[in-house]
Coordinates of C-alpha atoms in Angstrom, one line a residue:
M1 CA 0.6 -0.2 -0.1
T2 CA 1.2 3.5 -0.9
Q3 CA 0.9 6.3 1.2
M4 CA -2.0 8.0 -0.4
T5 CA -3.9 4.8 -0.4
V6 CA -3.1 4.6 3.7
G7 CA -3.9 8.3 3.9
A8 CA -7.5 8.0 2.0
R9 CA -8.5 4.9 4.3
L10 CA -8.0 6.5 7.6
G11 CA -9.5 9.6 6.7
R12 CA -6.7 11.9 7.1
A13 CA -5.7 14.2 4.5
T14 CA -1.8 13.3 4.3
A15 CA 0.0 14.1 1.4
P16 CA 3.9 12.9 1.0
A17 CA 6.7 15.5 1.6
F18 CA 7.2 15.2 -2.0
A19 CA 5.3 14.0 -5.1
P20 CA 6.4 10.4 -5.8
R21 CA 7.7 9.7 -9.5
R22 CA 6.4 7.4 -11.9
P23 CA 8.9 5.2 -13.5
G24 CA 8.4 7.3 -17.1
G25 CA 9.4 10.1 -15.4
A26 CA 6.4 11.7 -14.0
T27 CA 4.9 13.0 -10.8
A28 CA 2.2 11.3 -9.9
A29 CA -0.6 14.4 -9.2
V30 CA -2.1 14.1 -5.1
A31 CA -5.6 14.2 -4.6
L32 CA -6.4 15.4 -1.5
P33 CA -9.8 14.7 -0.2
G34 CA -12.1 17.6 -0.1
A35 CA -10.0 19.8 -2.0
R36 CA -10.8 21.3 -5.3
A37 CA -9.3 19.2 -8.1
A38 CA -5.8 18.2 -8.6
R39 CA -3.9 20.4 -10.5
T40 CA -2.7 19.0 -13.6
S41 CA 2.0 19.8 -13.5
R42 CA 3.5 20.1 -17.1
T43 CA 6.1 18.7 -16.5
R44 CA 9.6 18.5 -18.6
V45 CA 12.8 16.7 -18.4
V46 CA 15.5 18.7 -17.5
D47 CA 18.8 18.2 -18.1
A48 CA 21.8 17.9 -14.5
A49 CA 24.3 19.9 -16.1
P50 CA 24.2 22.0 -18.8
A51 CA 26.5 20.7 -20.6
S52 CA 27.4 24.5 -22.7
G53 CA 29.8 26.8 -20.0
H54 CA 32.6 23.8 -19.4
T55 CA 33.5 24.4 -23.1
A56 CA 36.1 26.6 -22.7
Y57 CA 37.4 25.5 -19.3
R58 CA 38.3 22.0 -21.4
L59 CA 39.8 24.5 -24.2
L60 CA 42.0 26.3 -22.0
C61 CA 43.2 23.0 -19.9
L62 CA 43.7 21.5 -23.0
F63 CA 46.0 24.4 -24.4
I64 CA 48.0 24.2 -21.2
I65 CA 48.7 20.9 -21.8
M66 CA 49.9 21.4 -25.1
A67 CA 52.1 24.2 -24.4
A68 CA 53.9 22.0 -21.1
V69 CA 54.1 19.3 -24.1
S70 CA 55.9 21.5 -26.2
V71 CA 58.2 23.2 -24.0
V72 CA 59.0 20.1 -22.7
L73 CA 59.5 18.9 -26.1
V74 CA 61.8 22.5 -27.1
L75 CA 63.5 22.1 -24.2
N76 CA 64.6 18.1 -24.3
T77 CA 65.3 19.2 -28.1
H78 CA 68.0 22.0 -26.9
R79 CA 69.4 19.9 -24.2
A80 CA 70.4 16.9 -26.7
E81 CA 71.9 19.7 -29.4
G82 CA 73.9 21.1 -26.2
S83 CA 75.5 17.3 -25.9
Y84 CA 76.3 16.7 -29.5
V85 CA 77.9 20.0 -28.9
L86 CA 80.1 19.5 -26.5
G87 CA 80.8 16.2 -27.2
R88 CA 82.5 17.4 -30.5
L89 CA 84.1 19.8 -28.5
A90 CA 85.6 17.9 -25.8
A91 CA 87.0 15.8 -28.8
E92 CA 88.0 19.2 -30.3
Q93 CA 89.6 19.8 -27.6
T94 CA 91.8 16.4 -27.0
A95 CA 92.5 16.5 -30.0
L96 CA 94.2 19.8 -29.3
H97 CA 95.9 18.9 -26.8
D98 CA 97.7 16.2 -28.1
E99 CA 98.9 18.3 -30.7
K100 CA 100.4 20.7 -28.0
V101 CA 102.2 18.1 -25.9
T102 CA 103.5 17.3 -29.7
L103 CA 104.5 20.7 -30.7
Q104 CA 105.7 20.9 -27.3
A105 CA 107.9 17.6 -27.1
E106 CA 109.4 19.3 -30.9
L107 CA 110.1 22.6 -29.0
D108 CA 112.1 21.4 -26.4
R109 CA 114.1 18.8 -28.6
L110 CA 114.6 22.3 -30.7
E111 CA 115.9 23.7 -27.9
S112 CA 118.1 21.2 -26.3
P113 CA 122.0 23.0 -26.6
E114 CA 123.2 19.2 -28.5
T115 CA 120.8 20.4 -31.1
L116 CA 121.3 24.1 -31.5
A117 CA 125.4 23.4 -31.7
K118 CA 124.9 21.1 -34.3
A119 CA 122.7 23.7 -36.3
A120 CA 125.2 26.4 -35.3
R121 CA 127.9 23.8 -37.1
K122 CA 125.9 23.9 -39.8
L123 CA 125.5 27.8 -40.7
G124 CA 129.4 27.8 -39.5
M125 CA 129.5 29.1 -36.1
V126 CA 132.1 28.7 -33.9
P127 CA 131.8 29.1 -30.1
A128 CA 132.9 31.9 -28.7
P129 CA 136.3 32.1 -25.9
S130 CA 134.7 34.9 -23.9
T131 CA 131.1 36.6 -23.5
A132 CA 130.1 39.7 -22.8
T133 CA 126.5 40.8 -21.6
L134 CA 124.1 43.7 -21.0
R135 CA 122.5 44.2 -17.9
L136 CA 119.7 45.5 -18.5
S137 CA 118.4 47.4 -15.5
D138 CA 121.2 49.8 -15.2
G139 CA 123.0 49.7 -18.9
V140 CA 126.5 48.1 -17.7
I141 CA 128.4 45.8 -19.9
T142 CA 130.3 42.7 -17.7
G143 CA 133.0 41.1 -19.6
V144 CA 134.6 41.2 -22.7
A145 CA 133.7 40.1 -26.6
S146 CA 136.0 38.5 -28.5
M147 CA 136.2 36.9 -31.6
S148 CA 136.8 33.4 -32.8
D149 CA 138.7 34.7 -36.6
G150 CA 141.7 35.1 -36.6
G151 CA 142.1 36.1 -32.7
R152 CA 141.3 39.5 -33.1
T153 CA 139.8 40.2 -29.7
I154 CA 137.1 43.8 -29.7
T155 CA 136.5 45.8 -27.0
V156 CA 133.9 47.5 -25.7
D157 CA 133.8 50.1 -23.3
L158 CA 131.3 52.8 -22.1
P159 CA 131.5 55.7 -20.9
A160 CA 131.2 55.8 -16.8
T161 CA 127.7 57.4 -17.5
G162 CA 126.5 54.1 -18.9
V163 CA 125.3 55.3 -21.7
A164 CA 125.4 53.5 -24.8
E165 CA 126.8 55.3 -27.9
P166 CA 125.4 55.9 -31.4
A167 CA 126.9 53.0 -33.7
G168 CA 129.6 53.8 -35.4
T169 CA 131.1 55.6 -33.0
A170 CA 132.2 52.8 -30.6
A171 CA 136.1 51.8 -30.5
S172 CA 137.1 48.7 -31.8
D173 CA 140.6 47.4 -32.5

């Protein structure tokens, strides 16, 4: 028994707090005893959530996701490109370091006293019996320079001021 039939049998005017729904979706009209005739109500089906209004939100979310994926893709591409450049530069650095070591070893060999003496003999040079040096801090010449060819000795004397004379004015034997 429903509440309407129980209320009608008991003689009480009880109506449910809500209108019961029929399986088809329409509401049942409740007739109260002694009341005016039941009004017929027009019912219509209403969607629970309207479809409009969420489209812009969905598009915004899709745009944000696509932008984030694009940024990650671009950053990853640049990182990979930088990795290739770094690898190429490391290989070039290794090759340049090897070339530097090779050139330094050759320079050390060419600067050795034995190599320099051999090259000087090829040019017709002979070792000097004595040397003279110039001290740059005060311009003082120490030692006596002498020629080794023919036994002639060249002596360089400077005035007491320590300033060298112009070329051609120096005394020679």
